Amino acid sequence: MSLNIRNIVLFAAYFLALAMVARFQSPTLAMTILNMGLISAIMALGVNMQWGYAGLFNVGIMGFTAVGGLAVVLVSMPPVPDAVRAGAFGTALGLMIGAATIFAAIILWRRMAPGRLRLAALFAVLIAGWLANRYFFVPAVNAIEAVNPALEGNLGGLGLPVLLSWPVGAVFAAGAAWLVGKVSLGLRSDYLAIATLGISEIIVAILKNEAWLARGVKNVSGLPRPVSTPLELRQEDWVISLAESLGRPVTEVSALLAQGAYAGLFLIVLGALLWLSEKALNSPWGRMMRAIRDNETAARAMGKDVTRRHLNIFVLGSAVCGLAGAMMVTLDSQLNPGTYEPLRFTFLIWVMVIVGGSGNNWGAVLGGLLIWFLWVQVEPAGRWLMDVATIWLGEDSDLRAHLMNNAAHMRLLTMGLALLLFLRFSPRGLIPER
Amino acid sequence: MDLLNALVTTLNFVIIPAVTYGSQLALGALGVTLIYGILRFSNFAHGDTMAFGTMATILTTWTLQAGGIGLGIFPTALLALPVGIAATVIWVLATDRLVYRFYRGQRVKPVVMVMVSLGVMFVTNGFVRLIIGPGDRRFDDGARFIFSAGEFREWSGLAEGLALRSTQALTVVLAILVMIALFWFLNRTRTGKSMRAYSDNEDLALLSGISPERVVMVTWLIAGALATVAGVLYGLDKGFRPFTYFQLLLPIFASAIVGGLGNPMGAIAGGYLIAFAEMTITYNWRRVLNHLLEQDLPPGVAIQLLSVDYKFAVSFGLLVLVLVIRPTGIFRGKSV
């Protein structure tokens, strides 16, 4: 970042606003906003790689963050031995048969001469594969889900340290992105958008319905934490003495410390990513990406494989989103597939990137922090505004009650307007690309 | 082998629902494909435009119902539909004037237009939720069935019932009427021809004196009307919920792309194709097989390729197949 006054003022304004929240609302709220803001900033960073560096339009951010969240469960939860014994083999076999079927079908389609025979062979392979898959998969899944369904009913994870799940989440998201990118990149730019929309819906559907994997809509809670819980901190002598010297209750101080530890972890990740992205953006690779974005034909004429480079950056950006998704689940210490909603997890991130400044990493970070702050704070503000705007209808008006009830949706409207206004009047965002 | 009962079961649980759903998708995909053909971008706000039109229709329906006005056996929503269409047309024309026109003038890349449509989607979605709330709304009234399963069983003496809900019949009839009107308009009228000319070759159309702003306006008008009709029919059939309409975006896009983006005939074919694929793949064929084999399959055996929860996977799978094998779609849409 060029150390210009404007950017420093913008970041300072954000932290000032956060300090105001801490002072007038509550310090814990401020910390919660900061933590989620940092995660949003990382997501925005990932999307900025795709959109800002390469002009790729990803509408499936929700899916990539969700699959990152799944990694946390699969890596860090302790395994469920009974369930593993009951069905791990059958599930794995079923999945492998499924994959082999698809692979065989593709080979068949490529190798055989077009005609009726090929079609018949294709159907035969698909049906046989499907039957074999069902034969092993269904009983295994039922067996797993029958194991202590109130608490478990899934395979559990590997019981490894939770921090390890962050890079794994990134790898998961990268895999999903590779699949989508391979199919839809190189075609019209809108196709990628539609394909990502599809994959994200499917990923969330899998998370919701495959209970053997991560308990589906029954949620996994109590995920291991990388830092001490407030409850543990409360017992520590130094925390008690710190609280005394500050003159604040121990519960509040310990909660703040626990959240502060998360904020520290997130800051390290964000800092590392930011440093890497800045390095990448200013390297020959970054210049090539921008050249491709600005003029594909010229870049192609220079011998650049545009589709391949697009696939690179798309996978990379999605991996960052997956990482952020894993971090978010770790922060919440639960995976709750029902909460993955595209408006919140895909389109809000887009608002962050556009408002912050697409093509500029610092802009994306600022956008993430700022928009998350507004997202949290606009709701009470919207309620208040609606209250003032409808006061003339009278206290007992039905219309007023109805509008007040729906006032929470004001923030969708506000965010959409912010997106449109920025696109129109300040398309380069708060911190423009240099 | 009990062919008759198997056939009736298939008709009742697969074919009739698929034709209904296909008609709704086809109407939605027609709107998307028209916008794509003329304005050259994928309109992500289309699902929420449908929600907007349905909301306007529902509000009018409620007003009419409160005033005691109805259509007897037909749903009151039919009477409210023109009002809904008018409101939606005003809304989309306003978004065009305030938002899209600026970018058209700038001749931005299509992907920027898609981004802008995302903003419009966000605003429309927020507006709809603000006015009518995010919950489920049912607004169908009038006769529920043309004939019910019980009546059919009594009439035919078969073990299986066949029901035809009035909303299903209404959907198909209205959709066919709208499609005929649309094709007559595109092929026979001067404005329709100028739209097709503009879609085929913009420069040539401009040279021959076709006013682009007029073409664009007519396109939004038709797209708004189509979106409202599709939305209202879907809502009558399955109930209205803003989020569901947003999710319809995927099957609608899949229909338009599978058929060939920019090609109206393709949109219709794509809509029915997606609907039939979704129904046949997510339906549990156990009952049909029971009739065909004349013995009950062991309990717990589901003859279902995918559970209903994965119906989006069907749209997505077909979309991927078409993108891999033939990216221009079945009917050769505009460009890759």
JSON list of N, CA and C in Angstrom, two decimals, chain B residues 215-277:
[
{"chain": "B", "resi": 215, "resn": "VAL", "atom": "N", "xyz": [-36.38, -0.99, -28.82]},
{"chain": "B", "resi": 215, "resn": "VAL", "atom": "CA", "xyz": [-36.25, -2.44, -28.76]},
{"chain": "B", "resi": 215, "resn": "VAL", "atom": "C", "xyz": [-36.00, -2.89, -27.33]},
{"chain": "B", "resi": 216, "resn": "VAL", "atom": "N", "xyz": [-35.08, -2.16, -26.66]},
{"chain": "B", "resi": 216, "resn": "VAL", "atom": "CA", "xyz": [-34.75, -2.52, -25.29]},
{"chain": "B", "resi": 216, "resn": "VAL", "atom": "C", "xyz": [-35.98, -2.38, -24.39]},
{"chain": "B", "resi": 217, "resn": "MET", "atom": "N", "xyz": [-36.74, -1.30, -24.61]},
{"chain": "B", "resi": 217, "resn": "MET", "atom": "CA", "xyz": [-37.92, -1.09, -23.77]},
{"chain": "B", "resi": 217, "resn": "MET", "atom": "C", "xyz": [-38.93, -2.23, -23.96]},
{"chain": "B", "resi": 218, "resn": "VAL", "atom": "N", "xyz": [-39.18, -2.58, -25.20]},
{"chain": "B", "resi": 218, "resn": "VAL", "atom": "CA", "xyz": [-40.14, -3.65, -25.47]},
{"chain": "B", "resi": 218, "resn": "VAL", "atom": "C", "xyz": [-39.66, -4.96, -24.85]},
{"chain": "B", "resi": 219, "resn": "THR", "atom": "N", "xyz": [-38.33, -5.17, -24.92]},
{"chain": "B", "resi": 219, "resn": "THR", "atom": "CA", "xyz": [-37.79, -6.40, -24.33]},
{"chain": "B", "resi": 219, "resn": "THR", "atom": "C", "xyz": [-38.05, -6.46, -22.83]},
{"chain": "B", "resi": 220, "resn": "TRP", "atom": "N", "xyz": [-37.78, -5.36, -22.15]},
{"chain": "B", "resi": 220, "resn": "TRP", "atom": "CA", "xyz": [-38.04, -5.36, -20.70]},
{"chain": "B", "resi": 220, "resn": "TRP", "atom": "C", "xyz": [-39.52, -5.57, -20.42]},
{"chain": "B", "resi": 221, "resn": "LEU", "atom": "N", "xyz": [-40.35, -4.94, -21.27]},
{"chain": "B", "resi": 221, "resn": "LEU", "atom": "CA", "xyz": [-41.80, -5.08, -21.09]},
{"chain": "B", "resi": 221, "resn": "LEU", "atom": "C", "xyz": [-42.19, -6.55, -21.15]},
{"chain": "B", "resi": 222, "resn": "ILE", "atom": "N", "xyz": [-41.72, -7.22, -22.19]},
{"chain": "B", "resi": 222, "resn": "ILE", "atom": "CA", "xyz": [-42.08, -8.64, -22.36]},
{"chain": "B", "resi": 222, "resn": "ILE", "atom": "C", "xyz": [-41.48, -9.47, -21.23]},
{"chain": "B", "resi": 223, "resn": "ALA", "atom": "N", "xyz": [-40.19, -9.19, -20.91]},
{"chain": "B", "resi": 223, "resn": "ALA", "atom": "CA", "xyz": [-39.54, -9.98, -19.87]},
{"chain": "B", "resi": 223, "resn": "ALA", "atom": "C", "xyz": [-40.26, -9.81, -18.54]},
{"chain": "B", "resi": 224, "resn": "GLY", "atom": "N", "xyz": [-40.67, -8.58, -18.24]},
{"chain": "B", "resi": 224, "resn": "GLY", "atom": "CA", "xyz": [-41.40, -8.33, -16.98]},
{"chain": "B", "resi": 224, "resn": "GLY", "atom": "C", "xyz": [-42.70, -9.12, -16.95]},
{"chain": "B", "resi": 225, "resn": "ALA", "atom": "N", "xyz": [-43.43, -9.07, -18.09]},
{"chain": "B", "resi": 225, "resn": "ALA", "atom": "CA", "xyz": [-44.70, -9.78, -18.15]},
{"chain": "B", "resi": 225, "resn": "ALA", "atom": "C", "xyz": [-44.49, -11.29, -18.01]},
{"chain": "B", "resi": 226, "resn": "LEU", "atom": "N", "xyz": [-43.50, -11.81, -18.74]},
{"chain": "B", "resi": 226, "resn": "LEU", "atom": "CA", "xyz": [-43.23, -13.25, -18.66]},
{"chain": "B", "resi": 226, "resn": "LEU", "atom": "C", "xyz": [-42.84, -13.65, -17.23]},
{"chain": "B", "resi": 227, "resn": "ALA", "atom": "N", "xyz": [-42.00, -12.83, -16.62]},
{"chain": "B", "resi": 227, "resn": "ALA", "atom": "CA", "xyz": [-41.56, -13.16, -15.26]},
{"chain": "B", "resi": 227, "resn": "ALA", "atom": "C", "xyz": [-42.75, -13.20, -14.31]},
{"chain": "B", "resi": 228, "resn": "THR", "atom": "N", "xyz": [-43.66, -12.23, -14.46]},
{"chain": "B", "resi": 228, "resn": "THR", "atom": "CA", "xyz": [-44.81, -12.21, -13.56]},
{"chain": "B", "resi": 228, "resn": "THR", "atom": "C", "xyz": [-45.69, -13.43, -13.77]},
{"chain": "B", "resi": 229, "resn": "VAL", "atom": "N", "xyz": [-45.97, -13.75, -15.03]},
{"chain": "B", "resi": 229, "resn": "VAL", "atom": "CA", "xyz": [-46.83, -14.91, -15.30]},
{"chain": "B", "resi": 229, "resn": "VAL", "atom": "C", "xyz": [-46.17, -16.17, -14.74]},
{"chain": "B", "resi": 230, "resn": "ALA", "atom": "N", "xyz": [-44.86, -16.33, -15.03]},
{"chain": "B", "resi": 230, "resn": "ALA", "atom": "CA", "xyz": [-44.18, -17.52, -14.54]},
{"chain": "B", "resi": 230, "resn": "ALA", "atom": "C", "xyz": [-44.22, -17.57, -13.01]},
{"chain": "B", "resi": 231, "resn": "GLY", "atom": "N", "xyz": [-43.94, -16.43, -12.38]},
{"chain": "B", "resi": 231, "resn": "GLY", "atom": "CA", "xyz": [-43.92, -16.38, -10.92]},
{"chain": "B", "resi": 231, "resn": "GLY", "atom": "C", "xyz": [-45.27, -16.69, -10.32]},
{"chain": "B", "resi": 232, "resn": "VAL", "atom": "N", "xyz": [-46.32, -16.09, -10.89]},
{"chain": "B", "resi": 232, "resn": "VAL", "atom": "CA", "xyz": [-47.66, -16.30, -10.33]},
{"chain": "B", "resi": 232, "resn": "VAL", "atom": "C", "xyz": [-48.08, -17.76, -10.50]},
{"chain": "B", "resi": 233, "resn": "LEU", "atom": "N", "xyz": [-47.80, -18.33, -11.67]},
{"chain": "B", "resi": 233, "resn": "LEU", "atom": "CA", "xyz": [-48.17, -19.73, -11.90]},
{"chain": "B", "resi": 233, "resn": "LEU", "atom": "C", "xyz": [-47.43, -20.64, -10.93]},
{"chain": "B", "resi": 234, "resn": "TYR", "atom": "N", "xyz": [-46.14, -20.35, -10.74]},
{"chain": "B", "resi": 234, "resn": "TYR", "atom": "CA", "xyz": [-45.37, -21.17, -9.80]},
{"chain": "B", "resi": 234, "resn": "TYR", "atom": "C", "xyz": [-45.93, -21.02, -8.39]},
{"chain": "B", "resi": 235, "resn": "GLY", "atom": "N", "xyz": [-46.25, -19.78, -8.03]},
{"chain": "B", "resi": 235, "resn": "GLY", "atom": "CA", "xyz": [-46.77, -19.52, -6.69]},
{"chain": "B", "resi": 235, "resn": "GLY", "atom": "C", "xyz": [-48.12, -20.18, -6.46]},
{"chain": "B", "resi": 236, "resn": "LEU", "atom": "N", "xyz": [-49.00, -20.13, -7.47]},
{"chain": "B", "resi": 236, "resn": "LEU", "atom": "CA", "xyz": [-50.30, -20.79, -7.35]},
{"chain": "B", "resi": 236, "resn": "LEU", "atom": "C", "xyz": [-50.11, -22.29, -7.14]},
{"chain": "B", "resi": 237, "resn": "ASP", "atom": "N", "xyz": [-49.14, -22.83, -7.86]},
{"chain": "B", "resi": 237, "resn": "ASP", "atom": "CA", "xyz": [-48.92, -24.27, -7.84]},
{"chain": "B", "resi": 237, "resn": "ASP", "atom": "C", "xyz": [-48.25, -24.72, -6.54]},
{"chain": "B", "resi": 238, "resn": "LYS", "atom": "N", "xyz": [-47.21, -23.99, -6.12]},
{"chain": "B", "resi": 238, "resn": "LYS", "atom": "CA", "xyz": [-46.39, -24.48, -5.02]},
{"chain": "B", "resi": 238, "resn": "LYS", "atom": "C", "xyz": [-46.27, -23.53, -3.85]},
{"chain": "B", "resi": 239, "resn": "GLY", "atom": "N", "xyz": [-46.90, -22.40, -3.90]},
{"chain": "B", "resi": 239, "resn": "GLY", "atom": "CA", "xyz": [-46.80, -21.44, -2.80]},
{"chain": "B", "resi": 239, "resn": "GLY", "atom": "C", "xyz": [-45.67, -20.46, -3.04]},
{"chain": "B", "resi": 240, "resn": "PHE", "atom": "N", "xyz": [-45.81, -19.27, -2.46]},
{"chain": "B", "resi": 240, "resn": "PHE", "atom": "CA", "xyz": [-44.84, -18.21, -2.71]},
{"chain": "B", "resi": 240, "resn": "PHE", "atom": "C", "xyz": [-43.92, -18.04, -1.52]},
{"chain": "B", "resi": 241, "resn": "ARG", "atom": "N", "xyz": [-42.63, -18.03, -1.80]},
{"chain": "B", "resi": 241, "resn": "ARG", "atom": "CA", "xyz": [-41.65, -17.71, -0.76]},
{"chain": "B", "resi": 241, "resn": "ARG", "atom": "C", "xyz": [-40.47, -17.07, -1.47]},
{"chain": "B", "resi": 242, "resn": "PRO", "atom": "N", "xyz": [-40.09, -15.83, -1.07]},
{"chain": "B", "resi": 242, "resn": "PRO", "atom": "CA", "xyz": [-39.08, -15.11, -1.85]},
{"chain": "B", "resi": 242, "resn": "PRO", "atom": "C", "xyz": [-37.83, -15.92, -2.11]},
{"chain": "B", "resi": 243, "resn": "PHE", "atom": "N", "xyz": [-37.37, -16.68, -1.10]},
{"chain": "B", "resi": 243, "resn": "PHE", "atom": "CA", "xyz": [-36.11, -17.39, -1.27]},
{"chain": "B", "resi": 243, "resn": "PHE", "atom": "C", "xyz": [-36.20, -18.49, -2.34]},
{"chain": "B", "resi": 244, "resn": "THR", "atom": "N", "xyz": [-37.37, -19.15, -2.39]},
{"chain": "B", "resi": 244, "resn": "THR", "atom": "CA", "xyz": [-37.56, -20.18, -3.41]},
{"chain": "B", "resi": 244, "resn": "THR", "atom": "C", "xyz": [-37.40, -19.59, -4.80]},
{"chain": "B", "resi": 245, "resn": "TYR", "atom": "N", "xyz": [-37.87, -18.37, -4.95]},
{"chain": "B", "resi": 245, "resn": "TYR", "atom": "CA", "xyz": [-37.80, -17.75, -6.27]},
{"chain": "B", "resi": 245, "resn": "TYR", "atom": "C", "xyz": [-36.36, -17.43, -6.64]},
{"chain": "B", "resi": 246, "resn": "PHE", "atom": "N", "xyz": [-35.60, -17.06, -5.63]},
{"chain": "B", "resi": 246, "resn": "PHE", "atom": "CA", "xyz": [-34.18, -16.84, -5.90]},
{"chain": "B", "resi": 246, "resn": "PHE", "atom": "C", "xyz": [-33.53, -18.15, -6.35]},
{"chain": "B", "resi": 247, "resn": "GLN", "atom": "N", "xyz": [-33.92, -19.24, -5.69]},
{"chain": "B", "resi": 247, "resn": "GLN", "atom": "CA", "xyz": [-33.31, -20.53, -6.02]},
{"chain": "B", "resi": 247, "resn": "GLN", "atom": "C", "xyz": [-33.74, -21.05, -7.38]},
{"chain": "B", "resi": 248, "resn": "LEU", "atom": "N", "xyz": [-34.89, -20.57, -7.87]},
{"chain": "B", "resi": 248, "resn": "LEU", "atom": "CA", "xyz": [-35.33, -20.98, -9.20]},
{"chain": "B", "resi": 248, "resn": "LEU", "atom": "C", "xyz": [-34.37, -20.53, -10.28]},
{"chain": "B", "resi": 249, "resn": "LEU", "atom": "N", "xyz": [-33.54, -19.55, -9.93]},
{"chain": "B", "resi": 249, "resn": "LEU", "atom": "CA", "xyz": [-32.60, -19.00, -10.90]},
{"chain": "B", "resi": 249, "resn": "LEU", "atom": "C", "xyz": [-31.77, -20.09, -11.57]},
{"chain": "B", "resi": 250, "resn": "LEU", "atom": "N", "xyz": [-31.34, -21.06, -10.77]},
{"chain": "B", "resi": 250, "resn": "LEU", "atom": "CA", "xyz": [-30.46, -22.09, -11.33]},
{"chain": "B", "resi": 250, "resn": "LEU", "atom": "C", "xyz": [-31.16, -22.95, -12.38]},
{"chain": "B", "resi": 251, "resn": "PRO", "atom": "N", "xyz": [-32.32, -23.58, -12.07]},
{"chain": "B", "resi": 251, "resn": "PRO", "atom": "CA", "xyz": [-32.99, -24.34, -13.13]},
{"chain": "B", "resi": 251, "resn": "PRO", "atom": "C", "xyz": [-33.38, -23.47, -14.33]},
{"chain": "B", "resi": 252, "resn": "ILE", "atom": "N", "xyz": [-33.72, -22.20, -14.07]},
{"chain": "B", "resi": 252, "resn": "ILE", "atom": "CA", "xyz": [-34.11, -21.34, -15.19]},
{"chain": "B", "resi": 252, "resn": "ILE", "atom": "C", "xyz": [-32.92, -21.08, -16.11]},
{"chain": "B", "resi": 253, "resn": "PHE", "atom": "N", "xyz": [-31.78, -20.75, -15.51]},
{"chain": "B", "resi": 253, "resn": "PHE", "atom": "CA", "xyz": [-30.58, -20.54, -16.32]},
{"chain": "B", "resi": 253, "resn": "PHE", "atom": "C", "xyz": [-30.21, -21.83, -17.05]},
{"chain": "B", "resi": 254, "resn": "ALA", "atom": "N", "xyz": [-30.29, -22.94, -16.32]},
{"chain": "B", "resi": 254, "resn": "ALA", "atom": "CA", "xyz": [-29.96, -24.21, -16.94]},
{"chain": "B", "resi": 254, "resn": "ALA", "atom": "C", "xyz": [-30.86, -24.45, -18.15]},
{"chain": "B", "resi": 255, "resn": "SER", "atom": "N", "xyz": [-32.16, -24.17, -18.01]},
{"chain": "B", "resi": 255, "resn": "SER", "atom": "CA", "xyz": [-33.09, -24.35, -19.14]},
{"chain": "B", "resi": 255, "resn": "SER", "atom": "C", "xyz": [-32.65, -23.50, -20.32]},
{"chain": "B", "resi": 256, "resn": "ALA", "atom": "N", "xyz": [-32.37, -22.22, -20.04]},
{"chain": "B", "resi": 256, "resn": "ALA", "atom": "CA", "xyz": [-32.03, -21.31, -21.13]},
{"chain": "B", "resi": 256, "resn": "ALA", "atom": "C", "xyz": [-30.74, -21.74, -21.81]},
{"chain": "B", "resi": 257, "resn": "ILE", "atom": "N", "xyz": [-29.76, -22.19, -21.03]},
{"chain": "B", "resi": 257, "resn": "ILE", "atom": "CA", "xyz": [-28.47, -22.55, -21.62]},
{"chain": "B", "resi": 257, "resn": "ILE", "atom": "C", "xyz": [-28.56, -23.88, -22.34]},
{"chain": "B", "resi": 258, "resn": "VAL", "atom": "N", "xyz": [-29.25, -24.85, -21.72]},
{"chain": "B", "resi": 258, "resn": "VAL", "atom": "CA", "xyz": [-29.40, -26.15, -22.37]},
{"chain": "B", "resi": 258, "resn": "VAL", "atom": "C", "xyz": [-30.09, -25.98, -23.72]},
{"chain": "B", "resi": 259, "resn": "GLY", "atom": "N", "xyz": [-31.09, -25.11, -23.76]},
{"chain": "B", "resi": 259, "resn": "GLY", "atom": "CA", "xyz": [-31.79, -24.89, -25.02]},
{"chain": "B", "resi": 259, "resn": "GLY", "atom": "C", "xyz": [-30.99, -24.05, -26.00]},
{"chain": "B", "resi": 260, "resn": "GLY", "atom": "N", "xyz": [-30.05, -23.27, -25.49]},
{"chain": "B", "resi": 260, "resn": "GLY", "atom": "CA", "xyz": [-29.30, -22.35, -26.33]},
{"chain": "B", "resi": 260, "resn": "GLY", "atom": "C", "xyz": [-29.66, -20.92, -25.97]},
{"chain": "B", "resi": 261, "resn": "LEU", "atom": "N", "xyz": [-28.78, -20.23, -25.26]},
{"chain": "B", "resi": 261, "resn": "LEU", "atom": "CA", "xyz": [-29.09, -18.87, -24.80]},
{"chain": "B", "resi": 261, "resn": "LEU", "atom": "C", "xyz": [-29.42, -17.97, -25.98]},
{"chain": "B", "resi": 262, "resn": "GLY", "atom": "N", "xyz": [-30.47, -17.20, -25.84]},
{"chain": "B", "resi": 262, "resn": "GLY", "atom": "CA", "xyz": [-30.85, -16.27, -26.90]},
{"chain": "B", "resi": 262, "resn": "GLY", "atom": "C", "xyz": [-31.84, -16.87, -27.89]},
{"chain": "B", "resi": 263, "resn": "ASN", "atom": "N", "xyz": [-32.14, -18.14, -27.73]},
{"chain": "B", "resi": 263, "resn": "ASN", "atom": "CA", "xyz": [-33.05, -18.79, -28.65]},
{"chain": "B", "resi": 263, "resn": "ASN", "atom": "C", "xyz": [-34.36, -19.13, -27.93]},
{"chain": "B", "resi": 264, "resn": "PRO", "atom": "N", "xyz": [-35.47, -18.44, -28.25]},
{"chain": "B", "resi": 264, "resn": "PRO", "atom": "CA", "xyz": [-36.73, -18.66, -27.52]},
{"chain": "B", "resi": 264, "resn": "PRO", "atom": "C", "xyz": [-37.23, -20.10, -27.60]},
{"chain": "B", "resi": 265, "resn": "MET", "atom": "N", "xyz": [-37.12, -20.69, -28.80]},
{"chain": "B", "resi": 265, "resn": "MET", "atom": "CA", "xyz": [-37.57, -22.07, -28.94]},
{"chain": "B", "resi": 265, "resn": "MET", "atom": "C", "xyz": [-36.75, -22.97, -28.00]},
{"chain": "B", "resi": 266, "resn": "GLY", "atom": "N", "xyz": [-35.47, -22.70, -27.94]},
{"chain": "B", "resi": 266, "resn": "GLY", "atom": "CA", "xyz": [-34.58, -23.48, -27.07]},
{"chain": "B", "resi": 266, "resn": "GLY", "atom": "C", "xyz": [-34.96, -23.33, -25.61]},
{"chain": "B", "resi": 267, "resn": "ALA", "atom": "N", "xyz": [-35.35, -22.12, -25.21]},
{"chain": "B", "resi": 267, "resn": "ALA", "atom": "CA", "xyz": [-35.72, -21.90, -23.82]},
{"chain": "B", "resi": 267, "resn": "ALA", "atom": "C", "xyz": [-36.89, -22.79, -23.43]},
{"chain": "B", "resi": 268, "resn": "ILE", "atom": "N", "xyz": [-37.86, -22.89, -24.34]},
{"chain": "B", "resi": 268, "resn": "ILE", "atom": "CA", "xyz": [-39.03, -23.72, -24.04]},
{"chain": "B", "resi": 268, "resn": "ILE", "atom": "C", "xyz": [-38.63, -25.19, -23.94]},
{"chain": "B", "resi": 269, "resn": "ALA", "atom": "N", "xyz": [-37.88, -25.65, -24.96]},
{"chain": "B", "resi": 269, "resn": "ALA", "atom": "CA", "xyz": [-37.43, -27.05, -24.94]},
{"chain": "B", "resi": 269, "resn": "ALA", "atom": "C", "xyz": [-36.61, -27.32, -23.69]},
{"chain": "B", "resi": 270, "resn": "GLY", "atom": "N", "xyz": [-35.71, -26.38, -23.37]},
{"chain": "B", "resi": 270, "resn": "GLY", "atom": "CA", "xyz": [-34.85, -26.54, -22.20]},
{"chain": "B", "resi": 270, "resn": "GLY", "atom": "C", "xyz": [-35.66, -26.63, -20.92]},
{"chain": "B", "resi": 271, "resn": "GLY", "atom": "N", "xyz": [-36.68, -25.79, -20.80]},
{"chain": "B", "resi": 271, "resn": "GLY", "atom": "CA", "xyz": [-37.52, -25.79, -19.60]},
{"chain": "B", "resi": 271, "resn": "GLY", "atom": "C", "xyz": [-38.14, -27.17, -19.38]},
{"chain": "B", "resi": 272, "resn": "TYR", "atom": "N", "xyz": [-38.74, -27.72, -20.44]},
{"chain": "B", "resi": 272, "resn": "TYR", "atom": "CA", "xyz": [-39.39, -29.02, -20.27]},
{"chain": "B", "resi": 272, "resn": "TYR", "atom": "C", "xyz": [-38.36, -30.12, -20.04]},
{"chain": "B", "resi": 273, "resn": "LEU", "atom": "N", "xyz": [-37.22, -30.00, -20.71]},
{"chain": "B", "resi": 273, "resn": "LEU", "atom": "CA", "xyz": [-36.18, -31.02, -20.55]},
{"chain": "B", "resi": 273, "resn": "LEU", "atom": "C", "xyz": [-35.69, -31.06, -19.10]},
{"chain": "B", "resi": 274, "resn": "ILE", "atom": "N", "xyz": [-35.40, -29.88, -18.55]},
{"chain": "B", "resi": 274, "resn": "ILE", "atom": "CA", "xyz": [-34.91, -29.82, -17.17]},
{"chain": "B", "resi": 274, "resn": "ILE", "atom": "C", "xyz": [-35.98, -30.36, -16.22]},
{"chain": "B", "resi": 275, "resn": "ALA", "atom": "N", "xyz": [-37.22, -29.96, -16.45]},
{"chain": "B", "resi": 275, "resn": "ALA", "atom": "CA", "xyz": [-38.28, -30.40, -15.54]},
{"chain": "B", "resi": 275, "resn": "ALA", "atom": "C", "xyz": [-38.45, -31.91, -15.59]},
{"chain": "B", "resi": 276, "resn": "PHE", "atom": "N", "xyz": [-38.45, -32.47, -16.80]},
{"chain": "B", "resi": 276, "resn": "PHE", "atom": "CA", "xyz": [-38.62, -33.92, -16.91]},
{"chain": "B", "resi": 276, "resn": "PHE", "atom": "C", "xyz": [-37.44, -34.66, -16.30]},
{"chain": "B", "resi": 277, "resn": "ALA", "atom": "N", "xyz": [-36.24, -34.14, -16.56]},
{"chain": "B", "resi": 277, "resn": "ALA", "atom": "CA", "xyz": [-35.06, -34.79, -16.00]},
{"chain": "B", "resi": 277, "resn": "ALA", "atom": "C", "xyz": [-35.14, -34.76, -14.48]}
]
